[in-house]
Amino acid sequence: MMWRNTAELIPVIPGRDSYGEETRVDGIPRMVFVNRKSVRQSEFYQAFAAGMKPEIVYEIRTVEYQEEPKLRAEGTDYYIIRTFTKNGEITELVCSRYPMEG
């Protein structure tokens, strides 16, 4: 399988805001190789019915994904709204520019 694109997986870690209050902040991004895919029509409608707006899917090697909630690709930050492991070796990351509601 060709890994044609790169993306940065972004962890979210405990931190402090400008007022000194405890909050969650972006950690140090980690670059990985990915394959960019379109959102399948069935995936789009299922997610949209659940209040999510899937925009793009990235495939990644399962061993490289460490449950990061965010991804940056081609200058755009995305929230990972759903993951799906296809065969134990490849994981699909369904992404949206908007966080899950609720």
mmCIF file of N, CA and C in Angstrom:
data_model
loop_
_atom_site.group_PDB
_atom_site.id
_atom_site.type_symbol
_atom_site.label_atom_id
_atom_site.label_comp_id
_atom_site.label_asym_id
_atom_site.label_seq_id
_atom_site.Cartn_x
_atom_site.Cartn_y
_atom_site.Cartn_z
ATOM 1 N N MET A 1 0.851 -1.183 0.000
ATOM 2 C CA MET A 1 0.000 0.000 0.000
ATOM 3 C C MET A 1 0.888 1.235 0.000
ATOM 4 N N MET A 2 0.578 2.164 -0.858
ATOM 5 C CA MET A 2 1.332 3.420 -0.927
ATOM 6 C C MET A 2 0.787 4.403 0.113
ATOM 7 N N TRP A 3 1.668 5.037 0.819
ATOM 8 C CA TRP A 3 1.289 6.078 1.772
ATOM 9 C C TRP A 3 1.660 7.394 1.101
ATOM 10 N N ARG A 4 0.645 8.033 0.502
ATOM 11 C CA ARG A 4 0.876 9.165 -0.384
ATOM 12 C C ARG A 4 0.919 10.515 0.308
ATOM 13 N N ASN A 5 0.380 10.624 1.512
ATOM 14 C CA ASN A 5 0.275 11.922 2.167
ATOM 15 C C ASN A 5 0.882 11.859 3.560
ATOM 16 N N THR A 6 1.069 13.039 4.146
ATOM 17 C CA THR A 6 1.481 13.110 5.548
ATOM 18 C C THR A 6 0.452 13.926 6.307
ATOM 19 N N ALA A 7 0.391 13.683 7.599
ATOM 20 C CA ALA A 7 -0.480 14.447 8.489
ATOM 21 C C ALA A 7 0.204 14.497 9.851
ATOM 22 N N GLU A 8 -0.257 15.386 10.697
ATOM 23 C CA GLU A 8 0.246 15.461 12.055
ATOM 24 C C GLU A 8 -0.866 15.060 13.006
ATOM 25 N N LEU A 9 -0.598 14.085 13.855
ATOM 26 C CA LEU A 9 -1.539 13.710 14.909
ATOM 27 C C LEU A 9 -1.246 14.597 16.107
ATOM 28 N N ILE A 10 -2.294 15.164 16.699
ATOM 29 C CA ILE A 10 -2.128 16.144 17.771
ATOM 30 C C ILE A 10 -2.768 15.612 19.051
ATOM 31 N N PRO A 11 -1.953 15.336 20.083
ATOM 32 C CA PRO A 11 -2.531 14.932 21.367
ATOM 33 C C PRO A 11 -3.103 16.147 22.089
ATOM 34 N N VAL A 12 -4.006 15.920 23.000
ATOM 35 C CA VAL A 12 -4.537 16.978 23.855
ATOM 36 C C VAL A 12 -4.132 16.611 25.271
ATOM 37 N N ILE A 13 -3.471 17.557 25.960
ATOM 38 C CA ILE A 13 -2.890 17.293 27.273
ATOM 39 C C ILE A 13 -3.374 18.314 28.288
ATOM 40 N N PRO A 14 -3.258 18.020 29.598
ATOM 41 C CA PRO A 14 -3.612 19.010 30.611
ATOM 42 C C PRO A 14 -2.685 20.215 30.514
ATOM 43 N N GLY A 15 -3.238 21.390 30.732
ATOM 44 C CA GLY A 15 -2.454 22.619 30.693
ATOM 45 C C GLY A 15 -3.186 23.738 31.407
ATOM 46 N N ARG A 16 -2.736 24.954 31.185
ATOM 47 C CA ARG A 16 -3.368 26.130 31.793
ATOM 48 C C ARG A 16 -3.640 27.180 30.724
ATOM 49 N N ASP A 17 -4.767 27.880 30.879
ATOM 50 C CA ASP A 17 -5.084 28.948 29.938
ATOM 51 C C ASP A 17 -4.400 30.239 30.377
ATOM 52 N N SER A 18 -4.678 31.338 29.679
ATOM 53 C CA SER A 18 -4.017 32.617 29.977
ATOM 54 C C SER A 18 -4.396 33.183 31.348
ATOM 55 N N TYR A 19 -5.445 32.662 31.973
ATOM 56 C CA TYR A 19 -5.863 33.095 33.306
ATOM 57 C C TYR A 19 -5.305 32.185 34.393
ATOM 58 N N GLY A 20 -4.551 31.172 33.997
ATOM 59 C CA GLY A 20 -3.984 30.232 34.963
ATOM 60 C C GLY A 20 -4.925 29.109 35.355
ATOM 61 N N GLU A 21 -6.072 29.031 34.688
ATOM 62 C CA GLU A 21 -7.040 27.977 34.973
ATOM 63 C C GLU A 21 -6.634 26.681 34.284
ATOM 64 N N GLU A 22 -6.878 25.559 34.962
ATOM 65 C CA GLU A 22 -6.590 24.269 34.343
ATOM 66 C C GLU A 22 -7.515 24.036 33.152
ATOM 67 N N THR A 23 -6.939 23.537 32.081
ATOM 68 C CA THR A 23 -7.695 23.277 30.859
ATOM 69 C C THR A 23 -6.960 22.197 30.064
ATOM 70 N N ARG A 24 -7.410 21.923 28.876
ATOM 71 C CA ARG A 24 -6.736 20.961 27.987
ATOM 72 C C ARG A 24 -6.175 21.751 26.802
ATOM 73 N N VAL A 25 -4.937 21.485 26.441
ATOM 74 C CA VAL A 25 -4.279 22.204 25.357
ATOM 75 C C VAL A 25 -3.684 21.202 24.374
ATOM 76 N N ASP A 26 -3.401 21.686 23.170
ATOM 77 C CA ASP A 26 -2.763 20.834 22.172
ATOM 78 C C ASP A 26 -1.338 20.513 22.599
ATOM 79 N N GLY A 27 -0.961 19.249 22.438
ATOM 80 C CA GLY A 27 0.397 18.817 22.700
ATOM 81 C C GLY A 27 1.250 18.966 21.448
ATOM 82 N N ILE A 28 2.398 18.332 21.453
ATOM 83 C CA ILE A 28 3.328 18.410 20.328
ATOM 84 C C ILE A 28 2.854 17.478 19.210
ATOM 85 N N PRO A 29 2.622 18.024 18.012
ATOM 86 C CA PRO A 29 2.167 17.197 16.889
ATOM 87 C C PRO A 29 3.233 16.174 16.481
ATOM 88 N N ARG A 30 2.770 15.063 15.939
ATOM 89 C CA ARG A 30 3.652 13.986 15.494
ATOM 90 C C ARG A 30 3.285 13.625 14.057
ATOM 91 N N MET A 31 4.279 13.713 13.146
ATOM 92 C CA MET A 31 4.012 13.448 11.736
ATOM 93 C C MET A 31 3.929 11.946 11.453
ATOM 94 N N VAL A 32 2.935 11.581 10.632
ATOM 95 C CA VAL A 32 2.744 10.197 10.202
ATOM 96 C C VAL A 32 2.376 10.196 8.719
ATOM 97 N N PHE A 33 2.576 9.052 8.076
ATOM 98 C CA PHE A 33 2.143 8.880 6.693
ATOM 99 C C PHE A 33 0.705 8.381 6.682
ATOM 100 N N VAL A 34 -0.098 8.921 5.769
ATOM 101 C CA VAL A 34 -1.520 8.595 5.682
ATOM 102 C C VAL A 34 -1.936 8.477 4.218
ATOM 103 N N ASN A 35 -3.098 7.919 4.020
ATOM 104 C CA ASN A 35 -3.781 7.947 2.727
ATOM 105 C C ASN A 35 -5.062 8.745 2.914
ATOM 106 N N ARG A 36 -5.269 9.714 2.056
ATOM 107 C CA ARG A 36 -6.482 10.528 2.107
ATOM 108 C C ARG A 36 -7.573 9.831 1.306
ATOM 109 N N LYS A 37 -8.778 9.779 1.894
ATOM 110 C CA LYS A 37 -9.914 9.151 1.229
ATOM 111 C C LYS A 37 -11.135 10.058 1.377
ATOM 112 N N SER A 38 -12.112 9.823 0.557
ATOM 113 C CA SER A 38 -13.377 10.547 0.681
ATOM 114 C C SER A 38 -14.262 9.855 1.712
ATOM 115 N N VAL A 39 -15.167 10.620 2.283
ATOM 116 C CA VAL A 39 -16.149 10.052 3.204
ATOM 117 C C VAL A 39 -17.175 9.287 2.373
ATOM 118 N N ARG A 40 -17.407 8.041 2.750
ATOM 119 C CA ARG A 40 -18.426 7.246 2.051
ATOM 120 C C ARG A 40 -19.807 7.837 2.330
ATOM 121 N N GLN A 41 -20.694 7.701 1.397
ATOM 122 C CA GLN A 41 -22.034 8.262 1.540
ATOM 123 C C GLN A 41 -22.738 7.699 2.767
ATOM 124 N N SER A 42 -22.629 6.395 2.998
ATOM 125 C CA SER A 42 -23.291 5.795 4.161
ATOM 126 C C SER A 42 -22.698 6.332 5.457
ATOM 127 N N GLU A 43 -21.380 6.509 5.483
ATOM 128 C CA GLU A 43 -20.703 7.059 6.665
ATOM 129 C C GLU A 43 -21.186 8.481 6.932
ATOM 130 N N PHE A 44 -21.302 9.273 5.869
ATOM 131 C CA PHE A 44 -21.732 10.650 6.004
ATOM 132 C C PHE A 44 -23.130 10.728 6.627
ATOM 133 N N TYR A 45 -24.069 9.975 6.107
ATOM 134 C CA TYR A 45 -25.439 10.058 6.603
ATOM 135 C C TYR A 45 -25.582 9.512 8.020
ATOM 136 N N GLN A 46 -24.875 8.448 8.350
ATOM 137 C CA GLN A 46 -24.928 7.911 9.713
ATOM 138 C C GLN A 46 -24.368 8.921 10.707
ATOM 139 N N ALA A 47 -23.241 9.527 10.371
ATOM 140 C CA ALA A 47 -22.622 10.490 11.270
ATOM 141 C C ALA A 47 -23.460 11.757 11.367
ATOM 142 N N PHE A 48 -23.986 12.225 10.238
ATOM 143 C CA PHE A 48 -24.791 13.441 10.242
ATOM 144 C C PHE A 48 -26.028 13.259 11.109
ATOM 145 N N ALA A 49 -26.630 12.079 11.075
ATOM 146 C CA ALA A 49 -27.806 11.791 11.900
ATOM 147 C C ALA A 49 -27.464 11.831 13.386
ATOM 148 N N ALA A 50 -26.198 11.577 13.714
ATOM 149 C CA ALA A 50 -25.747 11.602 15.108
ATOM 150 C C ALA A 50 -25.190 12.973 15.497
ATOM 151 N N GLY A 51 -25.357 13.985 14.641
ATOM 152 C CA GLY A 51 -24.913 15.335 14.962
ATOM 153 C C GLY A 51 -23.464 15.621 14.606
ATOM 154 N N MET A 52 -22.856 14.768 13.809
ATOM 155 C CA MET A 52 -21.467 14.972 13.392
ATOM 156 C C MET A 52 -21.435 15.357 11.922
ATOM 157 N N LYS A 53 -20.360 16.025 11.509
ATOM 158 C CA LYS A 53 -20.225 16.458 10.122
ATOM 159 C C LYS A 53 -18.911 15.929 9.550
ATOM 160 N N PRO A 54 -18.862 14.655 9.164
ATOM 161 C CA PRO A 54 -17.617 14.103 8.630
ATOM 162 C C PRO A 54 -17.253 14.762 7.302
ATOM 163 N N GLU A 55 -15.971 15.089 7.143
ATOM 164 C CA GLU A 55 -15.538 15.768 5.928
ATOM 165 C C GLU A 55 -14.508 14.987 5.135
ATOM 166 N N ILE A 56 -13.683 14.226 5.830
ATOM 167 C CA ILE A 56 -12.601 13.521 5.160
ATOM 168 C C ILE A 56 -12.192 12.318 5.995
ATOM 169 N N VAL A 57 -11.618 11.331 5.351
ATOM 170 C CA VAL A 57 -11.141 10.127 6.037
ATOM 171 C C VAL A 57 -9.659 9.966 5.711
ATOM 172 N N TYR A 58 -8.891 9.652 6.720
ATOM 173 C CA TYR A 58 -7.476 9.335 6.524
ATOM 174 C C TYR A 58 -7.231 7.920 7.020
ATOM 175 N N GLU A 59 -6.490 7.138 6.235
ATOM 176 C CA GLU A 59 -6.054 5.814 6.658
ATOM 177 C C GLU A 59 -4.660 5.954 7.258
ATOM 178 N N ILE A 60 -4.411 5.208 8.323
ATOM 179 C CA ILE A 60 -3.131 5.225 9.003
ATOM 180 C C ILE A 60 -2.807 3.809 9.456
ATOM 181 N N ARG A 61 -1.551 3.506 9.615
ATOM 182 C CA ARG A 61 -1.184 2.206 10.179
ATOM 183 C C ARG A 61 -1.655 2.178 11.633
ATOM 184 N N THR A 62 -2.330 1.121 12.012
ATOM 185 C CA THR A 62 -2.908 1.012 13.352
ATOM 186 C C THR A 62 -1.859 1.197 14.437
ATOM 187 N N VAL A 63 -0.659 0.678 14.251
ATOM 188 C CA VAL A 63 0.390 0.784 15.279
ATOM 189 C C VAL A 63 0.854 2.219 15.493
ATOM 190 N N GLU A 64 0.573 3.117 14.543
ATOM 191 C CA GLU A 64 0.997 4.515 14.677
ATOM 192 C C GLU A 64 -0.040 5.390 15.372
ATOM 193 N N TYR A 65 -1.272 4.925 15.465
ATOM 194 C CA TYR A 65 -2.325 5.751 16.072
ATOM 195 C C TYR A 65 -2.356 5.525 17.572
ATOM 196 N N GLN A 66 -2.232 6.615 18.335
ATOM 197 C CA GLN A 66 -2.192 6.547 19.795
ATOM 198 C C GLN A 66 -3.364 7.300 20.429
ATOM 199 N N GLU A 67 -4.532 7.182 19.826
ATOM 200 C CA GLU A 67 -5.771 7.783 20.353
ATOM 201 C C GLU A 67 -5.744 9.307 20.373
ATOM 202 N N GLU A 68 -4.955 9.928 19.506
ATOM 203 C CA GLU A 68 -4.959 11.389 19.433
ATOM 204 C C GLU A 68 -6.330 11.866 18.962
ATOM 205 N N PRO A 69 -6.853 12.954 19.545
ATOM 206 C CA PRO A 69 -8.178 13.430 19.159
ATOM 207 C C PRO A 69 -8.180 14.422 17.995
ATOM 208 N N LYS A 70 -6.984 14.859 17.562
ATOM 209 C CA LYS A 70 -6.918 15.860 16.496
ATOM 210 C C LYS A 70 -5.893 15.451 15.447
ATOM 211 N N LEU A 71 -6.078 16.025 14.254
ATOM 212 C CA LEU A 71 -5.191 15.749 13.131
ATOM 213 C C LEU A 71 -5.052 17.026 12.314
ATOM 214 N N ARG A 72 -3.855 17.303 11.834
ATOM 215 C CA ARG A 72 -3.625 18.457 10.955
ATOM 216 C C ARG A 72 -3.109 17.926 9.620
ATOM 217 N N ALA A 73 -3.770 18.305 8.539
ATOM 218 C CA ALA A 73 -3.362 17.873 7.207
ATOM 219 C C ALA A 73 -3.590 19.003 6.217
ATOM 220 N N GLU A 74 -2.619 19.222 5.360
ATOM 221 C CA GLU A 74 -2.728 20.237 4.311
ATOM 222 C C GLU A 74 -3.139 21.597 4.876
ATOM 223 N N GLY A 75 -2.617 21.941 6.056
ATOM 224 C CA GLY A 75 -2.876 23.242 6.661
ATOM 225 C C GLY A 75 -4.208 23.370 7.374
ATOM 226 N N THR A 76 -4.956 22.292 7.495
ATOM 227 C CA THR A 76 -6.270 22.333 8.150
ATOM 228 C C THR A 76 -6.266 21.445 9.382
ATOM 229 N N ASP A 77 -6.805 21.958 10.476
ATOM 230 C CA ASP A 77 -6.956 21.167 11.697
ATOM 231 C C ASP A 77 -8.307 20.473 11.693
ATOM 232 N N TYR A 78 -8.287 19.189 12.057
ATOM 233 C CA TYR A 78 -9.505 18.389 12.120
ATOM 234 C C TYR A 78 -9.630 17.731 13.483
ATOM 235 N N TYR A 79 -10.860 17.469 13.882
ATOM 236 C CA TYR A 79 -11.149 16.625 15.031
ATOM 237 C C TYR A 79 -11.409 15.222 14.498
ATOM 238 N N ILE A 80 -10.874 14.226 15.167
ATOM 239 C CA ILE A 80 -11.135 12.845 14.783
ATOM 240 C C ILE A 80 -12.430 12.447 15.477
ATOM 241 N N ILE A 81 -13.488 12.270 14.699
ATOM 242 C CA ILE A 81 -14.804 12.033 15.293
ATOM 243 C C ILE A 81 -15.156 10.555 15.379
ATOM 244 N N ARG A 82 -14.420 9.712 14.630
ATOM 245 C CA ARG A 82 -14.669 8.277 14.699
ATOM 246 C C ARG A 82 -13.469 7.549 14.129
ATOM 247 N N THR A 83 -13.185 6.381 14.687
ATOM 248 C CA THR A 83 -12.129 5.538 14.137
ATOM 249 C C THR A 83 -12.717 4.172 13.805
ATOM 250 N N PHE A 84 -12.087 3.519 12.840
ATOM 251 C CA PHE A 84 -12.535 2.196 12.434
ATOM 252 C C PHE A 84 -11.313 1.404 12.003
ATOM 253 N N THR A 85 -11.062 0.286 12.658
ATOM 254 C CA THR A 85 -9.953 -0.574 12.289
ATOM 255 C C THR A 85 -10.452 -1.606 11.292
ATOM 256 N N LYS A 86 -9.858 -1.578 10.118
ATOM 257 C CA LYS A 86 -10.324 -2.426 9.019
ATOM 258 C C LYS A 86 -9.877 -3.874 9.151
ATOM 259 N N ASN A 87 -8.612 -4.099 9.426
ATOM 260 C CA ASN A 87 -8.100 -5.461 9.404
ATOM 261 C C ASN A 87 -7.034 -5.695 10.480
ATOM 262 N N GLY A 88 -6.997 -4.839 11.479
ATOM 263 C CA GLY A 88 -5.986 -4.936 12.518
ATOM 264 C C GLY A 88 -4.701 -4.223 12.167
ATOM 265 N N GLU A 89 -4.524 -3.873 10.893
ATOM 266 C CA GLU A 89 -3.308 -3.195 10.467
ATOM 267 C C GLU A 89 -3.543 -1.761 10.015
ATOM 268 N N ILE A 90 -4.742 -1.482 9.517
ATOM 269 C CA ILE A 90 -5.086 -0.155 9.011
ATOM 270 C C ILE A 90 -6.270 0.387 9.805
ATOM 271 N N THR A 91 -6.153 1.643 10.233
ATOM 272 C CA THR A 91 -7.250 2.314 10.935
ATOM 273 C C THR A 91 -7.693 3.512 10.114
ATOM 274 N N GLU A 92 -8.995 3.663 9.947
ATOM 275 C CA GLU A 92 -9.551 4.843 9.292
ATOM 276 C C GLU A 92 -9.898 5.881 10.349
ATOM 277 N N LEU A 93 -9.483 7.113 10.105
ATOM 278 C CA LEU A 93 -9.803 8.237 10.989
ATOM 279 C C LEU A 93 -10.801 9.122 10.259
ATOM 280 N N VAL A 94 -12.031 9.155 10.747
ATOM 281 C CA VAL A 94 -13.074 9.999 10.142
ATOM 282 C C VAL A 94 -12.965 11.359 10.812
ATOM 283 N N CYS A 95 -12.784 12.407 10.003
ATOM 284 C CA CYS A 95 -12.439 13.720 10.542
ATOM 285 C C CYS A 95 -13.452 14.800 10.162
ATOM 286 N N SER A 96 -13.534 15.805 11.043
ATOM 287 C CA SER A 96 -14.384 16.963 10.832
ATOM 288 C C SER A 96 -13.642 18.202 11.320
ATOM 289 N N ARG A 97 -13.911 19.336 10.701
ATOM 290 C CA ARG A 97 -13.311 20.585 11.197
ATOM 291 C C ARG A 97 -14.004 21.060 12.474
ATOM 292 N N TYR A 98 -15.097 20.443 12.830
ATOM 293 C CA TYR A 98 -15.868 20.860 13.992
ATOM 294 C C TYR A 98 -15.904 19.716 15.013
ATOM 295 N N PRO A 99 -15.801 20.032 16.315
ATOM 296 C CA PRO A 99 -15.836 18.966 17.320
ATOM 297 C C PRO A 99 -17.213 18.332 17.404
ATOM 298 N N MET A 100 -17.255 17.134 17.981
ATOM 299 C CA MET A 100 -18.536 16.474 18.182
ATOM 300 C C MET A 100 -19.359 17.310 19.147
ATOM 301 N N GLU A 101 -20.642 17.379 18.897
ATOM 302 C CA GLU A 101 -21.536 18.129 19.783
ATOM 303 C C GLU A 101 -21.920 17.249 20.955
ATOM 304 N N GLY A 102 -22.097 17.934 22.113
ATOM 305 C CA GLY A 102 -22.572 17.191 23.267
ATOM 306 C C GLY A 102 -21.557 16.758 24.165
#
